[in-house]
Coordinates of C-alpha atoms (C1' of nucleotides) in Angstrom, one line a residue:
Chain A
M1 CA 35.0 55.1 -33.6
K2 CA 35.4 52.2 -36.0
T3 CA 34.4 51.9 -39.6
L4 CA 32.5 48.8 -40.6
H5 CA 32.4 47.1 -44.0
P6 CA 28.9 45.6 -44.4
A7 CA 27.8 43.3 -47.1
P8 CA 26.8 45.2 -50.2
G9 CA 23.1 46.1 -50.1
V10 CA 23.1 46.6 -46.4
I11 CA 23.6 50.3 -46.7
E12 CA 20.8 50.6 -49.3
T13 CA 18.5 48.7 -47.0
H14 CA 19.2 51.1 -44.1
L15 CA 18.7 54.1 -46.4
R16 CA 15.3 52.8 -47.6
S17 CA 14.1 52.5 -44.0
L18 CA 14.4 56.2 -43.6
P19 CA 11.4 58.4 -44.4
L20 CA 13.7 60.9 -46.0
F21 CA 14.6 58.5 -48.8
A22 CA 11.4 56.5 -49.0
G23 CA 9.8 56.3 -52.4
L24 CA 12.9 57.3 -54.3
P25 CA 13.9 55.7 -57.6
S26 CA 16.3 52.8 -56.8
G27 CA 19.0 54.4 -59.0
D28 CA 19.0 57.4 -56.8
V29 CA 19.3 55.5 -53.6
A30 CA 22.1 53.4 -55.0
R31 CA 24.0 56.6 -55.9
V32 CA 23.6 57.9 -52.3
A33 CA 24.6 54.5 -50.9
E34 CA 27.9 54.5 -52.9
G35 CA 29.5 57.3 -50.9
A36 CA 28.0 56.2 -47.6
L37 CA 30.0 54.6 -44.7
L38 CA 28.9 52.5 -41.7
R39 CA 30.5 53.4 -38.4
L40 CA 30.4 52.2 -34.9
Y41 CA 30.7 54.9 -32.2
E42 CA 31.4 54.3 -28.5
R43 CA 29.4 55.5 -25.6
E44 CA 29.9 59.2 -24.9
E45 CA 31.7 59.7 -28.2
D46 CA 30.6 62.7 -30.3
L47 CA 29.2 62.4 -33.8
F48 CA 29.9 66.1 -34.2
R49 CA 30.3 69.2 -32.1
E50 CA 28.6 72.5 -31.9
G51 CA 30.1 74.9 -34.4
D52 CA 31.6 72.1 -36.6
E53 CA 31.1 72.5 -40.3
A54 CA 28.4 70.1 -41.5
R55 CA 30.1 67.8 -44.0
D56 CA 28.0 64.7 -43.6
L57 CA 24.6 63.5 -42.8
F58 CA 24.4 61.1 -39.8
C59 CA 21.8 58.3 -39.9
L60 CA 21.3 56.6 -36.6
V61 CA 20.9 52.9 -37.4
Q62 CA 21.1 51.6 -33.9
G63 CA 21.5 53.2 -30.5
V64 CA 20.6 56.5 -28.9
A65 CA 22.2 59.9 -29.1
R66 CA 21.5 63.2 -27.6
A67 CA 21.7 66.7 -28.9
L68 CA 23.1 69.1 -26.4
R69 CA 24.6 72.5 -25.8
T70 CA 27.5 73.1 -23.4
G71 CA 27.5 76.2 -21.3
P72 CA 30.9 77.8 -20.5
G73 CA 30.7 76.2 -17.0
G74 CA 30.9 72.8 -18.8
K75 CA 27.3 71.9 -17.9
E76 CA 25.4 70.4 -20.7
K77 CA 21.7 71.0 -21.6
V78 CA 20.0 68.2 -23.5
L79 CA 17.9 69.5 -26.4
H80 CA 16.8 66.3 -28.0
L81 CA 17.0 62.6 -27.6
A82 CA 17.5 60.8 -31.0
T83 CA 16.6 57.2 -31.3
A84 CA 17.2 54.7 -34.1
P85 CA 16.2 54.7 -36.9
G86 CA 16.5 58.4 -37.5
L87 CA 18.5 61.3 -38.8
V88 CA 20.8 63.6 -36.8
G89 CA 21.9 67.0 -38.0
E90 CA 20.1 66.8 -41.3
V91 CA 19.1 70.4 -41.3
P92 CA 22.6 72.0 -41.0
T93 CA 24.0 69.4 -43.4
M94 CA 21.5 70.3 -46.1
A95 CA 21.8 74.0 -45.5
G96 CA 25.6 73.9 -45.4
R97 CA 25.9 75.6 -42.1
P98 CA 27.7 74.8 -38.8
F99 CA 26.0 72.5 -36.4
P100 CA 24.0 74.4 -33.8
A101 CA 24.5 71.7 -31.2
T102 CA 26.7 68.7 -30.3
A103 CA 25.5 65.2 -30.9
R104 CA 26.8 62.7 -28.4
C105 CA 26.2 59.0 -28.2
T106 CA 24.4 57.9 -25.0
E107 CA 25.2 54.3 -25.7
E108 CA 27.1 52.4 -28.4
C109 CA 25.7 53.6 -31.8
T110 CA 25.8 52.3 -35.3
V111 CA 25.7 55.2 -37.7
M112 CA 25.5 55.6 -41.4
V113 CA 27.4 58.5 -42.7
V114 CA 26.3 60.1 -46.0
P115 CA 28.6 62.8 -47.6
R116 CA 26.9 66.1 -48.0
R117 CA 27.9 66.1 -51.7
A118 CA 25.7 63.0 -52.4
L119 CA 22.7 64.8 -50.8
L120 CA 23.2 67.9 -52.8
D121 CA 23.3 65.9 -56.0
L122 CA 20.2 64.2 -55.0
A123 CA 18.5 67.5 -54.2
R124 CA 19.4 68.8 -57.6
R125 CA 17.6 65.9 -59.2
D126 CA 14.7 66.0 -56.8
P127 CA 14.1 69.2 -54.8
E128 CA 11.3 67.4 -53.0
I129 CA 14.0 66.2 -50.7
L130 CA 14.5 69.8 -49.5
L131 CA 10.9 70.0 -48.6
R132 CA 11.2 66.9 -46.5
V133 CA 14.2 68.3 -44.7
L134 CA 12.3 71.5 -44.1
A135 CA 9.5 69.6 -42.6
S136 CA 11.7 67.8 -40.2
S137 CA 13.3 71.1 -39.3
L138 CA 9.9 72.4 -38.5
M139 CA 9.2 69.4 -36.2
R140 CA 12.4 70.1 -34.4
L141 CA 11.4 73.8 -34.0
K142 CA 8.0 72.8 -32.6
E143 CA 9.7 70.4 -30.2
L144 CA 12.1 73.0 -28.9
A145 CA 9.3 75.6 -28.7
G146 CA 7.3 73.1 -26.6
L147 CA 10.2 72.5 -24.2
L148 CA 10.8 76.2 -23.9
A149 CA 7.2 76.9 -23.1
E150 CA 7.0 74.2 -20.5
H151 CA 10.1 75.2 -18.7
G152 CA 8.8 78.4 -17.4
E153 CA 5.2 77.9 -16.5
R154 CA 4.9 74.3 -15.2
S155 CA 6.1 72.6 -12.1
A156 CA 8.5 69.7 -12.1
L157 CA 5.7 67.2 -11.4
V158 CA 3.5 68.5 -14.2
R159 CA 6.4 68.4 -16.6
V160 CA 7.2 64.8 -15.8
A161 CA 3.5 63.9 -16.1
S162 CA 3.3 65.7 -19.4
Y163 CA 6.3 63.8 -20.7
L164 CA 4.9 60.5 -19.7
L165 CA 1.6 61.1 -21.4
G166 CA 3.3 62.4 -24.5
H167 CA 5.4 59.2 -24.8
L168 CA 2.9 56.7 -23.7
Q169 CA 2.7 53.6 -25.8
Q170 CA 0.7 50.5 -24.9
G171 CA 0.3 51.6 -21.3
A172 CA 4.0 52.2 -20.7
V173 CA 6.8 54.6 -21.4
D174 CA 10.3 53.4 -22.3
L175 CA 12.8 56.0 -21.2
P176 CA 15.2 56.2 -24.2
A177 CA 18.1 57.3 -22.1
P178 CA 19.4 57.2 -18.5
K179 CA 17.1 59.0 -16.2
K180 CA 19.7 61.8 -15.7
D181 CA 19.5 62.6 -19.4
V182 CA 15.7 62.6 -19.5
A183 CA 15.8 64.8 -16.4
N184 CA 18.1 67.2 -18.2
L185 CA 15.9 67.3 -21.3
L186 CA 13.0 68.3 -19.0
G187 CA 15.1 71.0 -17.4
L188 CA 15.4 69.2 -14.1
T189 CA 18.1 67.8 -11.9
P190 CA 18.2 64.0 -11.6
E191 CA 17.1 64.4 -7.9
T192 CA 14.0 66.4 -8.8
F193 CA 13.1 64.0 -11.5
S194 CA 13.5 61.0 -9.2
R195 CA 11.3 62.7 -6.6
A196 CA 8.6 63.5 -9.2
L197 CA 8.5 59.8 -10.2
A198 CA 8.4 58.8 -6.5
V199 CA 5.4 61.0 -6.0
L200 CA 3.6 59.4 -8.9
R201 CA 4.6 56.0 -7.8
D202 CA 3.4 56.6 -4.2
D203 CA 0.1 57.8 -5.7
G204 CA -0.2 54.5 -7.4
A205 CA -0.3 56.2 -10.8
I206 CA 2.8 54.6 -12.2
E207 CA 5.2 51.7 -11.6
V208 CA 8.9 52.1 -12.4
D209 CA 10.9 49.2 -13.6
E210 CA 14.4 50.1 -14.7
S211 CA 14.0 52.3 -17.7
T212 CA 10.4 51.4 -18.2
V213 CA 7.5 53.4 -16.6
H214 CA 4.2 51.5 -16.5
V215 CA 1.3 53.8 -16.3
L216 CA -1.3 52.2 -14.0
R217 CA -3.8 55.1 -13.7
R218 CA -3.8 57.4 -16.6
E219 CA -6.6 59.5 -15.2
E220 CA -4.5 60.4 -12.2
I221 CA -1.8 61.8 -14.5
E222 CA -4.3 63.6 -16.7
R223 CA -5.8 65.2 -13.7
L224 CA -2.4 66.6 -12.8
L225 CA -2.1 68.3 -16.1
E226 CA -5.5 70.0 -16.0
A227 CA -4.9 71.2 -12.4
G228 CA -1.3 72.2 -12.7
D229 CA -1.5 74.6 -15.6
Chain B
M1 CA -6.9 94.4 -39.8
K2 CA -7.2 96.5 -42.9
T3 CA -6.0 96.0 -46.4
L4 CA -4.0 98.7 -48.0
H5 CA -3.7 99.5 -51.7
P6 CA -0.3 100.9 -52.3
A7 CA 1.0 102.5 -55.5
P8 CA 2.2 99.9 -58.0
G9 CA 5.9 99.0 -57.4
V10 CA 5.7 99.5 -53.7
I11 CA 5.2 95.8 -53.1
E12 CA 8.1 94.9 -55.3
T13 CA 10.3 97.4 -53.5
H14 CA 9.5 95.8 -50.2
L15 CA 10.1 92.3 -51.6
R16 CA 13.5 93.3 -52.9
S17 CA 14.6 94.6 -49.4
L18 CA 14.2 91.0 -48.1
P19 CA 17.3 88.8 -48.2
L20 CA 15.1 85.9 -49.2
F21 CA 14.3 87.5 -52.6
A22 CA 17.6 89.4 -53.1
G23 CA 19.3 88.8 -56.3
L24 CA 16.3 87.3 -58.1
P25 CA 15.4 88.0 -61.7
S26 CA 13.0 91.0 -61.8
G27 CA 10.5 88.9 -63.7
D28 CA 10.3 86.4 -60.8
V29 CA 9.9 89.2 -58.2
A30 CA 7.2 90.7 -60.3
R31 CA 5.3 87.5 -60.4
V32 CA 5.5 87.0 -56.6
A33 CA 4.4 90.7 -56.2
E34 CA 1.3 90.1 -58.2
G35 CA -0.4 87.9 -55.7
A36 CA 0.8 89.9 -52.7
L37 CA -1.3 92.1 -50.4
L38 CA -0.3 94.9 -48.0
R39 CA -2.1 94.9 -44.7
L40 CA -2.3 96.9 -41.5
Y41 CA -2.6 95.0 -38.3
E42 CA -3.6 96.5 -35.0
R43 CA -1.8 96.2 -31.7
E44 CA -2.3 92.7 -30.2
E45 CA -3.8 91.4 -33.3
D46 CA -2.7 87.9 -34.5
L47 CA -1.1 87.3 -37.8
F48 CA -1.8 83.7 -37.3
R49 CA -2.3 81.2 -34.5
E50 CA -0.6 78.1 -33.4
G51 CA -2.0 75.2 -35.3
D52 CA -3.4 77.2 -38.2
E53 CA -2.7 75.9 -41.6
A54 CA 0.1 78.0 -43.3
R55 CA -1.4 79.5 -46.4
D56 CA 0.6 82.7 -46.7
L57 CA 4.0 84.1 -46.0
F58 CA 4.0 87.2 -43.8
C59 CA 6.6 89.8 -44.4
L60 CA 6.9 92.4 -41.6
V61 CA 7.4 95.7 -43.3
Q62 CA 7.0 97.9 -40.3
G63 CA 6.4 97.2 -36.6
V64 CA 7.3 94.4 -34.2
A65 CA 5.6 91.1 -33.7
R66 CA 6.3 88.3 -31.2
A67 CA 6.1 84.5 -31.7
L68 CA 4.6 82.9 -28.7
R69 CA 3.0 79.7 -27.3
T70 CA 0.1 79.8 -25.0
G71 CA -0.2 77.3 -22.2
P72 CA -3.6 75.9 -21.1
G73 CA -3.5 78.4 -18.3
G74 CA -3.6 81.2 -20.8
K75 CA -0.1 82.3 -19.9
E76 CA 2.0 83.0 -23.0
K77 CA 5.7 82.3 -23.5
V78 CA 7.5 84.5 -26.0
L79 CA 9.8 82.5 -28.3
H80 CA 11.0 85.2 -30.6
L81 CA 10.8 88.9 -31.2
A82 CA 10.5 89.8 -34.9
T83 CA 11.3 93.2 -36.1
A84 CA 10.9 94.8 -39.5
P85 CA 12.0 94.2 -42.1
G86 CA 11.8 90.4 -41.8
L87 CA 9.8 87.3 -42.4
V88 CA 7.4 85.6 -40.0
G89 CA 6.4 82.0 -40.4
E90 CA 8.4 81.3 -43.6
V91 CA 9.4 77.8 -42.6
P92 CA 5.9 76.3 -42.0
T93 CA 4.6 78.2 -45.1
M94 CA 7.2 76.6 -47.3
A95 CA 6.9 73.2 -45.8
G96 CA 3.1 73.4 -45.9
R97 CA 2.6 72.5 -42.3
P98 CA 0.6 74.1 -39.5
F99 CA 2.3 77.0 -37.7
P100 CA 4.1 75.8 -34.5
A101 CA 3.4 79.1 -32.7
T102 CA 1.2 82.2 -32.7
A103 CA 2.4 85.5 -34.2
R104 CA 1.0 88.5 -32.4
C105 CA 1.6 92.2 -33.1
T106 CA 3.3 94.0 -30.3
E107 CA 2.5 97.3 -31.9
E108 CA 0.7 98.4 -35.1
C109 CA 2.3 96.5 -38.0
T110 CA 2.4 96.8 -41.7
V111 CA 2.6 93.4 -43.2
M112 CA 3.0 92.1 -46.7
V113 CA 1.2 88.9 -47.3
V114 CA 2.4 86.5 -50.1
P115 CA 0.3 83.5 -51.0
R116 CA 2.0 80.2 -50.5
R117 CA 1.2 79.3 -54.1
A118 CA 3.5 82.1 -55.4
L119 CA 6.3 80.8 -53.3
L120 CA 5.9 77.2 -54.5
D121 CA 6.0 78.4 -58.1
L122 CA 9.1 80.4 -57.4
A123 CA 10.7 77.4 -55.7
R124 CA 10.0 75.2 -58.7
R125 CA 11.9 77.6 -60.9
D126 CA 14.7 78.2 -58.4
P127 CA 15.1 75.6 -55.7
E128 CA 17.8 77.8 -54.2
I129 CA 15.0 79.6 -52.4
L130 CA 14.4 76.4 -50.4
L131 CA 18.0 76.4 -49.2
R132 CA 17.6 80.0 -48.0
V133 CA 14.5 79.1 -46.1
L134 CA 16.3 76.1 -44.7
A135 CA 19.1 78.4 -43.5
S136 CA 16.7 80.7 -41.8
S137 CA 15.0 77.7 -40.1
L138 CA 18.4 76.7 -38.9
M139 CA 19.0 80.1 -37.4
R140 CA 15.7 79.9 -35.6
L141 CA 16.7 76.5 -34.2
K142 CA 20.0 77.8 -33.0
E143 CA 18.2 80.7 -31.3
L144 CA 15.7 78.5 -29.5
A145 CA 18.5 76.2 -28.5
G146 CA 20.4 79.1 -27.0
L147 CA 17.4 80.3 -25.1
L148 CA 16.7 76.8 -23.8
A149 CA 20.3 76.3 -22.7
E150 CA 20.4 79.6 -20.8
H151 CA 17.1 79.1 -19.0
G152 CA 18.3 76.3 -16.8
E153 CA 21.8 77.1 -15.9
R154 CA 22.1 80.9 -15.6
S155 CA 20.7 83.3 -13.1
A156 CA 18.4 86.1 -14.0
L157 CA 21.1 88.7 -13.8
V158 CA 23.4 86.8 -16.0
R159 CA 20.7 86.2 -18.6
V160 CA 19.9 89.9 -18.8
A161 CA 23.6 90.7 -19.0
S162 CA 24.0 88.2 -21.8
Y163 CA 21.0 89.6 -23.7
L164 CA 22.4 93.1 -23.4
L165 CA 25.8 92.1 -24.7
G166 CA 24.3 90.1 -27.5
H167 CA 22.2 93.0 -28.8
L168 CA 24.7 95.8 -28.2
Q169 CA 25.0 98.2 -31.0
Q170 CA 27.0 101.4 -30.8
G171 CA 27.1 101.4 -27.1
A172 CA 23.4 100.8 -26.5
V173 CA 20.6 98.3 -26.7
D174 CA 17.3 99.2 -28.1
L175 CA 14.7 96.9 -26.6
P176 CA 12.5 95.9 -29.5
A177 CA 9.4 95.4 -27.4
P178 CA 7.9 96.5 -24.0
K179 CA 10.1 95.3 -21.1
K180 CA 7.5 92.7 -20.1
D181 CA 7.8 91.0 -23.4
V182 CA 11.6 91.0 -23.3
A183 CA 11.4 89.7 -19.8
N184 CA 9.1 86.9 -21.0
L185 CA 11.5 86.0 -23.8
L186 CA 14.3 85.6 -21.3
G187 CA 12.1 83.4 -19.1
L188 CA 11.6 86.0 -16.4
T189 CA 8.8 87.9 -14.8
P190 CA 8.7 91.7 -15.5
E191 CA 9.5 92.2 -11.8
T192 CA 12.7 90.1 -11.9
F193 CA 13.7 91.8 -15.2
S194 CA 13.2 95.2 -13.7
R195 CA 15.2 94.3 -10.6
A196 CA 18.1 92.9 -12.7
L197 CA 18.3 96.2 -14.7
A198 CA 18.1 98.1 -11.4
V199 CA 21.2 96.2 -10.1
L200 CA 23.1 96.9 -13.3
R201 CA 22.1 100.5 -13.1
D202 CA 23.1 100.9 -9.5
D203 CA 26.4 99.4 -10.3
G204 CA 26.9 102.1 -12.9
A205 CA 27.2 99.6 -15.7
I206 CA 24.1 100.8 -17.6
E207 CA 21.7 103.7 -17.9
V208 CA 18.1 103.1 -18.8
D209 CA 16.1 105.6 -20.8
E210 CA 12.7 104.4 -21.9
S211 CA 13.3 101.4 -24.2
T212 CA 16.9 102.2 -24.7
V213 CA 19.7 100.7 -22.5
H214 CA 23.0 102.6 -22.7
V215 CA 25.9 100.4 -21.7
L216 CA 28.3 102.6 -19.8
R217 CA 30.8 100.0 -18.6
R218 CA 30.9 97.0 -20.8
E219 CA 33.7 95.3 -18.8
E220 CA 31.4 95.2 -15.8
I221 CA 28.9 93.2 -17.7
E222 CA 31.4 90.9 -19.3
R223 CA 32.8 90.2 -15.8
L224 CA 29.4 89.0 -14.8
L225 CA 29.2 86.5 -17.6
E226 CA 32.6 85.0 -16.8
A227 CA 31.8 84.7 -13.2
G228 CA 28.2 83.6 -13.4
D229 CA 28.5 80.5 -15.5
Chain C
dC1 C1' 37.3 43.0 -4.4
dG2 C1' 37.1 48.0 -4.9
dC3 C1' 36.1 51.8 -7.8
dG4 C1' 32.9 54.7 -10.2
dC5 C1' 28.4 55.9 -12.0
dC6 C1' 23.5 55.9 -11.5
dG7 C1' 19.7 56.5 -8.8
dT8 C1' 17.2 57.4 -4.5
dT9 C1' 16.2 59.9 -0.4
dG10 C1' 16.9 63.6 3.2
dA11 C1' 18.1 68.4 4.9
dT12 C1' 19.1 73.0 3.8
dT13 C1' 19.4 77.1 1.1
dC14 C1' 18.5 80.6 -2.0
dG15 C1' 16.5 82.9 -6.1
dC16 C1' 12.6 83.6 -8.2
dT17 C1' 7.6 84.1 -8.2
dT18 C1' 3.9 85.9 -6.2
dC19 C1' 1.3 89.3 -3.9
dA20 C1' 0.7 94.0 -3.0
dA21 C1' 1.3 99.2 -3.5
dG22 C1' 2.3 102.9 -5.8
dT23 C1' 3.9 106.0 -9.8
dA24 C1' 3.6 107.5 -14.3
dA25 C1' 2.1 107.9 -19.2
dG26 C1' -1.5 107.6 -22.7
dG27 C1' -6.2 107.3 -24.4
dT28 C1' -11.1 108.1 -24.0
dG29 C1' -15.3 110.4 -23.1
dG30 C1' -18.0 113.8 -20.8
Chain D
dC1 C1' -9.8 120.4 -20.5
dC2 C1' -10.3 117.4 -16.9
dA3 C1' -11.8 113.0 -14.7
dC4 C1' -11.1 108.4 -15.4
dC5 C1' -9.4 104.2 -17.1
dT6 C1' -5.9 101.1 -18.6
dT7 C1' -1.2 99.6 -19.2
dA8 C1' 3.7 99.6 -18.1
dC9 C1' 7.0 99.8 -14.9
dT10 C1' 9.1 99.8 -10.4
dT11 C1' 9.9 98.6 -5.6
dG12 C1' 8.9 96.1 -1.2
dA13 C1' 7.8 91.9 1.5
dA14 C1' 6.9 87.1 2.0
dG15 C1' 6.6 82.2 0.7
dC16 C1' 7.8 78.3 -2.0
dG17 C1' 9.9 75.2 -5.1
dA18 C1' 13.7 73.4 -7.1
dA19 C1' 18.9 73.4 -6.8
dT20 C1' 22.4 72.1 -3.9
dC21 C1' 24.9 69.4 -0.6
dA22 C1' 25.3 65.0 1.4
dA23 C1' 24.9 60.2 2.4
dC24 C1' 23.7 55.6 1.0
dG25 C1' 22.6 51.2 -1.8
dG26 C1' 23.0 48.8 -6.1
dC27 C1' 25.4 47.5 -10.1
dG28 C1' 28.8 46.8 -13.8
dC29 C1' 33.4 46.5 -14.6
dG30 C1' 38.5 46.3 -14.5

DNA sequence: CGCGCCGTTGATTCGCTTCAAGTAAGGTGG
DNA sequence: CCACCTTACTTGAAGCGAATCAACGGCGCG
């Protein structure tokens, strides 16, 4: 982990690009920016660990990180894939509670670190911020609920198909992390994930190129979802 | 669903028993109580459904409800078992978003219904309330994350053992809902759950009496958790 | 180059689901 | 009060699907 010293104004620019701080008076943003740092994290380095006290808000400026829980056997379960630009751990930071999961960089990440204190000051002036954090917490809840519901009652193939349709943009899906991590997020082993993609590929429904999945025949995939429930 | 008309003061008493409203000025509680109703819901009746707009806060005064998601196949996945006294759907209500899941009564339930408007008024006067809701949201996140992590990498027997130890009180666990719902919460079929309990029973580790599980040999169960990871 | 990680594919195993009976308790209506 | 239904739970038998074990090719990197 390395601390960067960007030109003045860079931090403010990054802050403004986040929905959480959008539409705030410039004075407020400046005050938050004062205490903020810019850091560079290496691959597989942790932003924080499950159980750590939440002292800072982490804003992912560049790179990808995953939220995970580690079982006693050392195996990790991916709960979320966070991509830039976005926040990581904003809920526990605001609530002043320990992090419920570990955040680990999947690749080299540029991260803005905002001290909790600055956030609390901001919230005192404008409680609206709390509502926004609450809303993002709700989104996360919904996401986890969706994962949980899918894990039980859907086959591997259907889960993969569902993921692809849910992340489809302009005819393709860009996997935000190595396939093994996406597989883990879906509750699958890398082998099973690979096989599922192979089936779709052999059906002519998709085409896989590195971390990009081109969807050739969307109907094919949709048909799977209807049938497989 | 039937609306009750309790003696004045009853609603305030129920409100005060909730951590969310504890320590509030009596004037504030009275104001919240003004708009609140007391309702009786039947078995299997819904408090709200996934996707509904959150207009009210539901306070479970008596009974048990479950939060669930329904897959297109009609199968339901239990995400949470809520017991009285407690809140249901407080996060989406505060955030003003649609409910991410359905809340369905497992048995007859007495529920206090507080209009969202009253909560927002309260929050404007005392933003601390928002932090409390945020904290409860975080607990729910942690809970779901825990479920999700266990579903993949632990066997049925270990999951049941883990649940028992986690809910142990005075040497016994009182299952808050029919076994089939507890099974579903753990991501198991009723059959598998029943079998797991049977194994523990035959090992002499537990004794099952209706909805109460007496833990006779705690070490036995702990040993399972260490070995089974 | 040689080592390690990622991804793919194949063969095997095993735990859970599914299907099928059967018991028991509770509620309803004749 | 009893016949009948529904629902919850338990146990047995069978089949399947994903995990596991294993081998291999590709690629980045020291």
